[in-house]
PDB file of C-alpha atoms in Angstrom:
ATOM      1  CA  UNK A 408       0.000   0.000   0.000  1.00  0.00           C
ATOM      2  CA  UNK A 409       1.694   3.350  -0.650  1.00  0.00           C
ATOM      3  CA  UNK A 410       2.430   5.747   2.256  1.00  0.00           C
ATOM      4  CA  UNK A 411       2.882   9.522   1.706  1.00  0.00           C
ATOM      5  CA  UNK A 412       5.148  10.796   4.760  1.00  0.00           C
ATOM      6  CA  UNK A 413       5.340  14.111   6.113  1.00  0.00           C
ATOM      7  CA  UNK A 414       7.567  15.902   8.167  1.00  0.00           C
ATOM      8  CA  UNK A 415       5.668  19.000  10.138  1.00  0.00           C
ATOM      9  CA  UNK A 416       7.405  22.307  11.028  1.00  0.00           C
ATOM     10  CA  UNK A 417       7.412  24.054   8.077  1.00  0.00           C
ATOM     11  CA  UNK A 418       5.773  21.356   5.759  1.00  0.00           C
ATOM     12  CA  UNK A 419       2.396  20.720   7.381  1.00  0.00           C
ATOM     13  CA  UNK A 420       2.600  24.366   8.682  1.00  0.00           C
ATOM     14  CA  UNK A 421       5.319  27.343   8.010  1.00  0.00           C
ATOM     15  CA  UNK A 422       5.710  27.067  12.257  1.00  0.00           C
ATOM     16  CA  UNK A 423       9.111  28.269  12.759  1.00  0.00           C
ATOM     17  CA  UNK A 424       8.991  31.892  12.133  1.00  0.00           C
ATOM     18  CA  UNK A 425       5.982  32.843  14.164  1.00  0.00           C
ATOM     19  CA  UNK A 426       5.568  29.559  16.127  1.00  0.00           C
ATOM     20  CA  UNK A 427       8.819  28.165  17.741  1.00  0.00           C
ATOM     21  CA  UNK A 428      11.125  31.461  17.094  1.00  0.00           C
ATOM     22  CA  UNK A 429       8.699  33.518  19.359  1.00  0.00           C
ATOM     23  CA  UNK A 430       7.860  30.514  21.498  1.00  0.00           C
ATOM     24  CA  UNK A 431      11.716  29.925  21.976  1.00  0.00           C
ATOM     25  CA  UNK A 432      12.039  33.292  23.045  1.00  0.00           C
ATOM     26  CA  UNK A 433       9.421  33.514  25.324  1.00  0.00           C
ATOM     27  CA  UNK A 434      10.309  30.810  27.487  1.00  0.00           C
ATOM     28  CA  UNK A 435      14.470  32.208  27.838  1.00  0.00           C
ATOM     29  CA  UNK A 436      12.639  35.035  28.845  1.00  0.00           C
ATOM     30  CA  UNK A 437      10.345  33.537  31.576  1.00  0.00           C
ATOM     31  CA  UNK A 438      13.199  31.617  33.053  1.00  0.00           C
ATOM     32  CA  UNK A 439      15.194  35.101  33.105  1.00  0.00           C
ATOM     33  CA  UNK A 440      18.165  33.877  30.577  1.00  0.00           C
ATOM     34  CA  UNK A 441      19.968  35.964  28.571  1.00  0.00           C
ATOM     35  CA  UNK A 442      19.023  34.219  25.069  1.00  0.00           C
ATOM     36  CA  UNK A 443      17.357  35.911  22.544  1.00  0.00           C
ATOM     37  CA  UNK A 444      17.526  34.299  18.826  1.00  0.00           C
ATOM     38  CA  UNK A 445      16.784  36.747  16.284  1.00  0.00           C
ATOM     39  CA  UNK A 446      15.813  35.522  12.446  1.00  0.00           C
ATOM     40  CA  UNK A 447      19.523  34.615  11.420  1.00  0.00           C
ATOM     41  CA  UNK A 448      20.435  32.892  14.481  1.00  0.00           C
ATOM     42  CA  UNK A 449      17.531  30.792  14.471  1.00  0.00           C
ATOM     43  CA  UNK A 450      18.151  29.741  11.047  1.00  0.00           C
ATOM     44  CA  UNK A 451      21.752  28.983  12.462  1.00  0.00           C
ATOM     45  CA  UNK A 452      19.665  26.717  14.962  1.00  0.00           C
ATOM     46  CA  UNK A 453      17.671  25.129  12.728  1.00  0.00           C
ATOM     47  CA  UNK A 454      20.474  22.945  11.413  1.00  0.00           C
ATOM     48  CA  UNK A 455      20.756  20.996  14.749  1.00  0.00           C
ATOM     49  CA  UNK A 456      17.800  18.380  14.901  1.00  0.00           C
ATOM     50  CA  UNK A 457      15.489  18.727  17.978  1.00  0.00           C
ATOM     51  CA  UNK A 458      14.319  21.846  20.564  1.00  0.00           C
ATOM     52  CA  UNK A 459      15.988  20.489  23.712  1.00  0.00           C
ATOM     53  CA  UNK A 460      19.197  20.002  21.288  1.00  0.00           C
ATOM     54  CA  UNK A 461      19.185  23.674  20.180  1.00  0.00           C
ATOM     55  CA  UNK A 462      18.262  24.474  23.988  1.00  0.00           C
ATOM     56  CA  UNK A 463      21.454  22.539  24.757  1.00  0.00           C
ATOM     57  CA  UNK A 464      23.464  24.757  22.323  1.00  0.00           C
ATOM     58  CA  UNK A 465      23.367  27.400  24.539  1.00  0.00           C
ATOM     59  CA  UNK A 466      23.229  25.716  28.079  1.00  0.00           C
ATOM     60  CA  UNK A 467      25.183  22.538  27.459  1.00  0.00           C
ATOM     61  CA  UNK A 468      25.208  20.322  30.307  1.00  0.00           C
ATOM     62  CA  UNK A 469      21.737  21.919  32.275  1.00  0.00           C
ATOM     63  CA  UNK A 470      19.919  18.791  31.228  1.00  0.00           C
ATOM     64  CA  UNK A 471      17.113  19.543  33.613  1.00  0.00           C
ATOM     65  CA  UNK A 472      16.923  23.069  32.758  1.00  0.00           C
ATOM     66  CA  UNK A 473      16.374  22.522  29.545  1.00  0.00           C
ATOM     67  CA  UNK A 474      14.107  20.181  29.888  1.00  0.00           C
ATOM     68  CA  UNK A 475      12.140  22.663  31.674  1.00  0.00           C
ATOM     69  CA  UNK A 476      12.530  25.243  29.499  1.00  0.00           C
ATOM     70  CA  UNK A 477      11.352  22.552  26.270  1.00  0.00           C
ATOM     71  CA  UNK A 478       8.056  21.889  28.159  1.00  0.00           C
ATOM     72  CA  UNK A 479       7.307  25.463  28.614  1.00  0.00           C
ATOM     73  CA  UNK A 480       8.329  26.521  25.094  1.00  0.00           C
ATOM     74  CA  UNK A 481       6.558  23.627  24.029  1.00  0.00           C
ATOM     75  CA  UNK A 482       3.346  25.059  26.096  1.00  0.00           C
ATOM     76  CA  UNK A 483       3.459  28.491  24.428  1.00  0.00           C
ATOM     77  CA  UNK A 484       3.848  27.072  20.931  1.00  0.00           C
ATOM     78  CA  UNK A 485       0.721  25.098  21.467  1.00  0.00           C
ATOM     79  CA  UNK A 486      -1.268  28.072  22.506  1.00  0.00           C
ATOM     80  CA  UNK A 487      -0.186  29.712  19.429  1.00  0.00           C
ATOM     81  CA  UNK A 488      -1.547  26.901  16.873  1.00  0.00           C
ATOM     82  CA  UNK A 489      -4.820  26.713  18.964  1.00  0.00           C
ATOM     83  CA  UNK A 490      -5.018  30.598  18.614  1.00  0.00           C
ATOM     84  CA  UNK A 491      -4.976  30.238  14.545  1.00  0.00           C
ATOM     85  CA  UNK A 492      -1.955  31.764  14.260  1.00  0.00           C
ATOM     86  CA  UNK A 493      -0.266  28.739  11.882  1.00  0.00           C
ATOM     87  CA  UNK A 494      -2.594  27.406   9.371  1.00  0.00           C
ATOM     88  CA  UNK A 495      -1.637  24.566   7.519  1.00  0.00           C
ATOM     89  CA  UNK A 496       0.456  24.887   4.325  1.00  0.00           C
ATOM     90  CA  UNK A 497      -1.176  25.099   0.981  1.00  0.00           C
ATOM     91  CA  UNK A 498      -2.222  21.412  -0.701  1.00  0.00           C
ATOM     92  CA  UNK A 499      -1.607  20.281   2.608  1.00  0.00           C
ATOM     93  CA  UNK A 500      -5.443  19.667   3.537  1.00  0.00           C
ATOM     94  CA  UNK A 501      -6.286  18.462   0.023  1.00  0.00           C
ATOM     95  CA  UNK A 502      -4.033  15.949  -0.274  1.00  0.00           C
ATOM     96  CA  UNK A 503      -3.761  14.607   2.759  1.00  0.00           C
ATOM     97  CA  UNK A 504      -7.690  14.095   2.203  1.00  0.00           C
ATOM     98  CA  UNK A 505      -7.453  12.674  -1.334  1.00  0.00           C
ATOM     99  CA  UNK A 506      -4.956   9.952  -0.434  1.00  0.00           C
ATOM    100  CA  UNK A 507      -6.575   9.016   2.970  1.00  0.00           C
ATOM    101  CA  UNK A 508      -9.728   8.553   0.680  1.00  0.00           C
ATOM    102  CA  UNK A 509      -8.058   6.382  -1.590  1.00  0.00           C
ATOM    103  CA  UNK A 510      -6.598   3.961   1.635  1.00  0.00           C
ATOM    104  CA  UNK A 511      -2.796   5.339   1.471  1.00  0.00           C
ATOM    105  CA  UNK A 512      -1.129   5.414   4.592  1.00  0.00           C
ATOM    106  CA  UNK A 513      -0.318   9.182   6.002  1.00  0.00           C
ATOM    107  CA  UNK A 514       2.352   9.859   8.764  1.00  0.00           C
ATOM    108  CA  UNK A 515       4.255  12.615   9.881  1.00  0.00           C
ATOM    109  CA  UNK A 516       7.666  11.971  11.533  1.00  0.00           C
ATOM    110  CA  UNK A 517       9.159  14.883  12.867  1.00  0.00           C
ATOM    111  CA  UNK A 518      11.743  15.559  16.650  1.00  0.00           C
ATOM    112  CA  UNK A 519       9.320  18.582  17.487  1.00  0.00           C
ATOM    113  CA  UNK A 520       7.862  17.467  20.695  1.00  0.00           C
ATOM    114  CA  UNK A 521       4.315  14.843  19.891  1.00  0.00           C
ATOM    115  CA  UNK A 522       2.052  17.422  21.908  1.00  0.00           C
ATOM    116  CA  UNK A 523       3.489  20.225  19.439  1.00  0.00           C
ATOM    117  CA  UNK A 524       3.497  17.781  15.927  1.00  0.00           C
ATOM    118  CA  UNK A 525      -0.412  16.674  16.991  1.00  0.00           C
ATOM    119  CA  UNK A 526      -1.962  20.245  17.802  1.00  0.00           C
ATOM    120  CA  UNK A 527      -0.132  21.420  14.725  1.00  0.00           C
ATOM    121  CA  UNK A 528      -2.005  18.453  12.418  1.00  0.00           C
ATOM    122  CA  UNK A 529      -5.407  18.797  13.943  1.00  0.00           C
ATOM    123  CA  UNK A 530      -5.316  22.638  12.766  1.00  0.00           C
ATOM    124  CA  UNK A 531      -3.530  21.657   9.437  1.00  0.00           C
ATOM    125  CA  UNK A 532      -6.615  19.027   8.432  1.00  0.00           C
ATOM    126  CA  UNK A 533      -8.850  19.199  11.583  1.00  0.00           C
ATOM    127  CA  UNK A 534      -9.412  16.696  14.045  1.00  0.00           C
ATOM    128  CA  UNK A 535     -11.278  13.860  11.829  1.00  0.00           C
ATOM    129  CA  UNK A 536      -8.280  13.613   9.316  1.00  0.00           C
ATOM    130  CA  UNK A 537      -5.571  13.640  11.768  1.00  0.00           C
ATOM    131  CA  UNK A 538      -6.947  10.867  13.849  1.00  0.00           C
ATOM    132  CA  UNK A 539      -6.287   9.097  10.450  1.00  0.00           C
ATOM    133  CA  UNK A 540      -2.521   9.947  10.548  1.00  0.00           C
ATOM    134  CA  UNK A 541       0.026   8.198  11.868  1.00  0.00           C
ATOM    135  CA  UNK A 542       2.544  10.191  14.431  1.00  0.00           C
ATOM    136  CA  UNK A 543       5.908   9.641  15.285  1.00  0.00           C
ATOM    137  CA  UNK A 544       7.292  12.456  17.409  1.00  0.00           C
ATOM    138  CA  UNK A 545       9.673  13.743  19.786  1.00  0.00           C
ATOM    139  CA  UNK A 546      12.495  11.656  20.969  1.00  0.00           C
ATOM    140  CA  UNK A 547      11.658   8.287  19.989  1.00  0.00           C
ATOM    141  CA  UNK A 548      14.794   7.990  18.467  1.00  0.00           C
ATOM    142  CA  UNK A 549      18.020   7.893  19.692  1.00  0.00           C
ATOM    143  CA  UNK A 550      19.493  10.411  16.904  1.00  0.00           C
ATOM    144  CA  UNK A 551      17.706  13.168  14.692  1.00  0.00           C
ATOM    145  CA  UNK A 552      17.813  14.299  11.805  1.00  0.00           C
ATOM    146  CA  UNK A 553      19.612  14.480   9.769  1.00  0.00           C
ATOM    147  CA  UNK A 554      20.013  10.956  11.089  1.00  0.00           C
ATOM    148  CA  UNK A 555      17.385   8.711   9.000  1.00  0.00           C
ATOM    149  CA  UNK A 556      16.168   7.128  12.397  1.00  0.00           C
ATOM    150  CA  UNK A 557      12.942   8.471  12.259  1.00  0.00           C
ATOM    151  CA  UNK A 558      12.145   7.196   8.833  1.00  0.00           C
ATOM    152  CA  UNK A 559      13.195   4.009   9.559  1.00  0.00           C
ATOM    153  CA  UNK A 560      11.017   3.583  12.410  1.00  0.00           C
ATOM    154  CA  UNK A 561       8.147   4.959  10.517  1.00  0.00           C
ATOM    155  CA  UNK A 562       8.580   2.204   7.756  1.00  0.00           C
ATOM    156  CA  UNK A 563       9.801  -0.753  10.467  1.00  0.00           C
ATOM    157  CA  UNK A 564       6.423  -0.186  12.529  1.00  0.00           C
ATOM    158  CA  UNK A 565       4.157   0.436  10.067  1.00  0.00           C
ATOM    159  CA  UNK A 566       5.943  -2.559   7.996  1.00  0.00           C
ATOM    160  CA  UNK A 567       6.058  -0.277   4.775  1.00  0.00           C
ATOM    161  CA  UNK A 568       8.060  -0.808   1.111  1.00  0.00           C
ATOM    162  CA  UNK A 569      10.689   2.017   1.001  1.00  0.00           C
ATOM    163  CA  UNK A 570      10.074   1.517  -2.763  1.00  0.00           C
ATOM    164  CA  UNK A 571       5.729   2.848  -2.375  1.00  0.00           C
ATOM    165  CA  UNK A 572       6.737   6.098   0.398  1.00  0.00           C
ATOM    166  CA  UNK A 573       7.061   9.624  -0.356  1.00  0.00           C
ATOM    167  CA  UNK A 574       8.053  12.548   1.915  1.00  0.00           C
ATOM    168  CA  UNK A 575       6.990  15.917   2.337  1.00  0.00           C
ATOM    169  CA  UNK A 576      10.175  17.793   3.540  1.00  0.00           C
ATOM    170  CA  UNK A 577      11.257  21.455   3.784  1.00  0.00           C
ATOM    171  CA  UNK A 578      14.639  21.489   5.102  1.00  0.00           C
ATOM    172  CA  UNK A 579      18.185  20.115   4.090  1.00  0.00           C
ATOM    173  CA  UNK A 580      18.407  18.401   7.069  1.00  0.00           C
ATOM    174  CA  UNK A 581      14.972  16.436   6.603  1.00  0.00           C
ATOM    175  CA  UNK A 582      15.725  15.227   3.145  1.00  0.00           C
ATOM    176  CA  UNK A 583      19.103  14.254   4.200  1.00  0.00           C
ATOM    177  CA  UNK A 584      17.607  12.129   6.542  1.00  0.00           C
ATOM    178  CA  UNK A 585      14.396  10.969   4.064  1.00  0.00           C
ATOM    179  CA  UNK A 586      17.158   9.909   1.496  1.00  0.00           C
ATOM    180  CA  UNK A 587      19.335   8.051   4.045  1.00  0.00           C
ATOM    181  CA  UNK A 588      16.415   6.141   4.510  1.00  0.00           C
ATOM    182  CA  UNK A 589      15.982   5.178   1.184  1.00  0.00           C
ATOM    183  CA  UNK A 590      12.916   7.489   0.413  1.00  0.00           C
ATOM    184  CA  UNK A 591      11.756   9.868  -2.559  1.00  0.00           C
ATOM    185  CA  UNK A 592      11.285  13.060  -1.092  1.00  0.00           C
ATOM    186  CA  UNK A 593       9.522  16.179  -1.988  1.00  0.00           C
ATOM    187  CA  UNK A 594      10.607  19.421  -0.858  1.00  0.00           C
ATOM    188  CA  UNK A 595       8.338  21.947  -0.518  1.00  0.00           C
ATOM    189  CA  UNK A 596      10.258  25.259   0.479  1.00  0.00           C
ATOM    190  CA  UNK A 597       9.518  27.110   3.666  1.00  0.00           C
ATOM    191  CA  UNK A 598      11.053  30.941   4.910  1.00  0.00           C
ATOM    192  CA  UNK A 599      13.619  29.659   6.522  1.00  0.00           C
ATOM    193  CA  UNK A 600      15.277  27.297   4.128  1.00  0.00           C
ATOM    194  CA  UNK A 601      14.368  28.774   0.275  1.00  0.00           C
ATOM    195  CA  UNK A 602      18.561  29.226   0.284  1.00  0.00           C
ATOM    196  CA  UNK A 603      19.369  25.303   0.747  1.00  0.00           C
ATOM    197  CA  UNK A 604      20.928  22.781  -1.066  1.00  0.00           C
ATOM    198  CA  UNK A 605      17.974  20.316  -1.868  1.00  0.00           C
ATOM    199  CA  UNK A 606      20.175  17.933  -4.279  1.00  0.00           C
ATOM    200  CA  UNK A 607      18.523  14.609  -4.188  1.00  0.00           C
ATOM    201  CA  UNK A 608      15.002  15.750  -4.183  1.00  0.00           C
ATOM    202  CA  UNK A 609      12.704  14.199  -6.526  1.00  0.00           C
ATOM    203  CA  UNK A 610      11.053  17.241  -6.893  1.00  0.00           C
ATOM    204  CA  UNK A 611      11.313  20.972  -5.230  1.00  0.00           C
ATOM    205  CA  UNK A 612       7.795  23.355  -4.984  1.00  0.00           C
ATOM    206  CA  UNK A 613       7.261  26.403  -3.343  1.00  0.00           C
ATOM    207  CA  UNK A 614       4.436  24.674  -1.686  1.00  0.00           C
ATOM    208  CA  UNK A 615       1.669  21.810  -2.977  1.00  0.00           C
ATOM    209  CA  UNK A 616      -0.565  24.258  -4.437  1.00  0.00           C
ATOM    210  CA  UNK A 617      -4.621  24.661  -4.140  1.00  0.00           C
ATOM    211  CA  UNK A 618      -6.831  25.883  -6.969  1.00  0.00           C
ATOM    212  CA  UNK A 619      -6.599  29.023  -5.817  1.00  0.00           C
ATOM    213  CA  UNK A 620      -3.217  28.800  -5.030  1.00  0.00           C
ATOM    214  CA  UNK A 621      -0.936  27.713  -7.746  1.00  0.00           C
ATOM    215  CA  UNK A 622       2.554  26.152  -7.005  1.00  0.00           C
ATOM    216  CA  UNK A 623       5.604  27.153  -8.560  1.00  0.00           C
ATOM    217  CA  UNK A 624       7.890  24.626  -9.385  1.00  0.00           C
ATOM    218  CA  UNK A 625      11.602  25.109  -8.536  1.00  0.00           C
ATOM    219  CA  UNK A 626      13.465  22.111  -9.815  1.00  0.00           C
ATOM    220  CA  UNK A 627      12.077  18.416 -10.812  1.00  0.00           C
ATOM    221  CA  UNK A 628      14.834  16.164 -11.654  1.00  0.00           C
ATOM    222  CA  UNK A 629      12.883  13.027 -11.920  1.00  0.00           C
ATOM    223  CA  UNK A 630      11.137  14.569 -14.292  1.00  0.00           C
ATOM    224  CA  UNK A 631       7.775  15.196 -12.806  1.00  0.00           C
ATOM    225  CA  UNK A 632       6.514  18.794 -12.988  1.00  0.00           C
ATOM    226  CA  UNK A 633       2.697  19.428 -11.588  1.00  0.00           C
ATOM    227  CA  UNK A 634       0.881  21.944 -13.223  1.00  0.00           C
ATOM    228  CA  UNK A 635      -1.075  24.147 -10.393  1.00  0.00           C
ATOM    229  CA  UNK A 636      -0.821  21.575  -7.515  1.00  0.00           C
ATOM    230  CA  UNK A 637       0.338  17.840  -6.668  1.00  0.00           C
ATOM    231  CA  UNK A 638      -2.263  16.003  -7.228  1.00  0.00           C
ATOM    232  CA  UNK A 639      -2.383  12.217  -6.471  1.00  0.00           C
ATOM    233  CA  UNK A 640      -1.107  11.509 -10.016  1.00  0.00           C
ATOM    234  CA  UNK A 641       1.870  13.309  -9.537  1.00  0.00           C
ATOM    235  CA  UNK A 642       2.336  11.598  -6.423  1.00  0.00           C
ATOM    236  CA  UNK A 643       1.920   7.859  -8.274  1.00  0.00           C
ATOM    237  CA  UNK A 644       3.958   9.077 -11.113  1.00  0.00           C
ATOM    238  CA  UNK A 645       7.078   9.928  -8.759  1.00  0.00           C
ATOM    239  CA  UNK A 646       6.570   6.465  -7.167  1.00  0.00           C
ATOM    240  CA  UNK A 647       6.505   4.893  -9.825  1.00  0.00           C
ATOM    241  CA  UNK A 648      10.040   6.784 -11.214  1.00  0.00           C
ATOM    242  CA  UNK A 649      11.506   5.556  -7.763  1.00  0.00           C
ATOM    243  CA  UNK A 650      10.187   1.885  -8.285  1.00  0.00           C
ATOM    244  CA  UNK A 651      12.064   1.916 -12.139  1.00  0.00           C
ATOM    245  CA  UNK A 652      15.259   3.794 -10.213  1.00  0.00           C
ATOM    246  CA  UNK A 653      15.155   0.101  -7.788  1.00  0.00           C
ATOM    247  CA  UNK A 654      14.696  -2.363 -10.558  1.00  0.00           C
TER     248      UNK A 654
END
């Protein structure tokens, strides 16, 4: 059965800039630390997999404050998705919808904290949909990305052919750790990593596109370009150029 995969920050939701940044920022704060990230740093930050890790990048070694400061952060990010602040991505409603309708398996696999990945799917594709998804979250892994551990647990529990999954990524990092796993990956671009080196994608967008909301396509070396949106086709088409790339 094929099995569309999606990372979240930044694929299922642009979350970083006015989610996690702020959220970040508000908890150093709170806990009177001198730590501000502005825009570049947090780009900086984005590279390391994980928010306790980038917590740790400036306090290394205050593993229980920074477990208290991830809770809280995690907290205030929460309170922003359930205030509407990050709606879901373009496409990202429709398709997750179309394949769920045709019996594909959807997960998202994603180091942001499960409380954070779950409120940020229910108010991507609301609450029916998402109890459809499959989640794997936080640190169920021993290393992040760009470590493929994630993906690999995704297709080891769910028992899935490397050969019929796709991922949604947005970062480097994430389709570094899609490919190391074996998996065609789509990129869709997000304000904090348009600048990135994206070689091994199967196919860059700006986003997935809605009728209303045309993608732009940025690169496609397997050689599928959609026209307005991915549609379901596009999505069988690029499986099948990965199934002809393992014969």
């Amino acid at each position: 059965m094929p099995a569309l995969i999606f990372d979240c920050d930044g694929v299922l939701a642009d979350t970083e800039r006015d989610g996690h940044l702020p959220a970040f920022n508000a908890a150093f704060a709170e806990f009177g630390l001198p730590v501000e990230w502005d825009a570049d740093t947090y780009h900086q930050k984005l590279q390391i997999g994980g928010g306790k890790e980038r917590i740790a990048s400036e306090l290394p070694g205050r593993d229980d404050l920074i477990k208290q400061l991830h809770a809280r952060k995690t907290q205030l990010f929460t309170e922003r998705v359930d205030a509407g602040l990050l709606p879901g991505r373009p496409g990202i409603h429709r398709l997750i919808e179309a394949v769920l309708t045709l019996d594909w398996t959807v997960a998202v696999a994603s180091t942001s904290a499960e409380r954070s990945v779950r409120a940020v799917l229910e108010h991507a594709v609301g609450p029916d949909l998402a109890a459809r998804c499959h989640v794997f979250a936080g640190d169920i892994v021993a290393h992040k990305k760009p470590a493929p551990d994630i993906y690999l647990t995704v297709l080891a529990d769910l028992a899935l052919d490397p050969a019929e999954c796709l991922v949604v990524e947005d970062s480097a990092i994430g389709l570094r750790a899609a490919r190391a796993a074996g998996l065609t990956t789509i990129v869709t671009i997000s304000s904090f990593t348009a600048g990135e080196d994206f070689d091994g994608a199967a196919l860059v967008v700006n986003h997935l596109g809605d009728p209303d909301n045309p993608l732009e396509v940025v690169a496609a070396p397997a050689g599928v370009r959609p026209v307005g949106m991915v549609t379901v086709s596009d999505l069988e088409d690029l499986s099948a150029t990965n199934q002809e790339g393992a014969t």
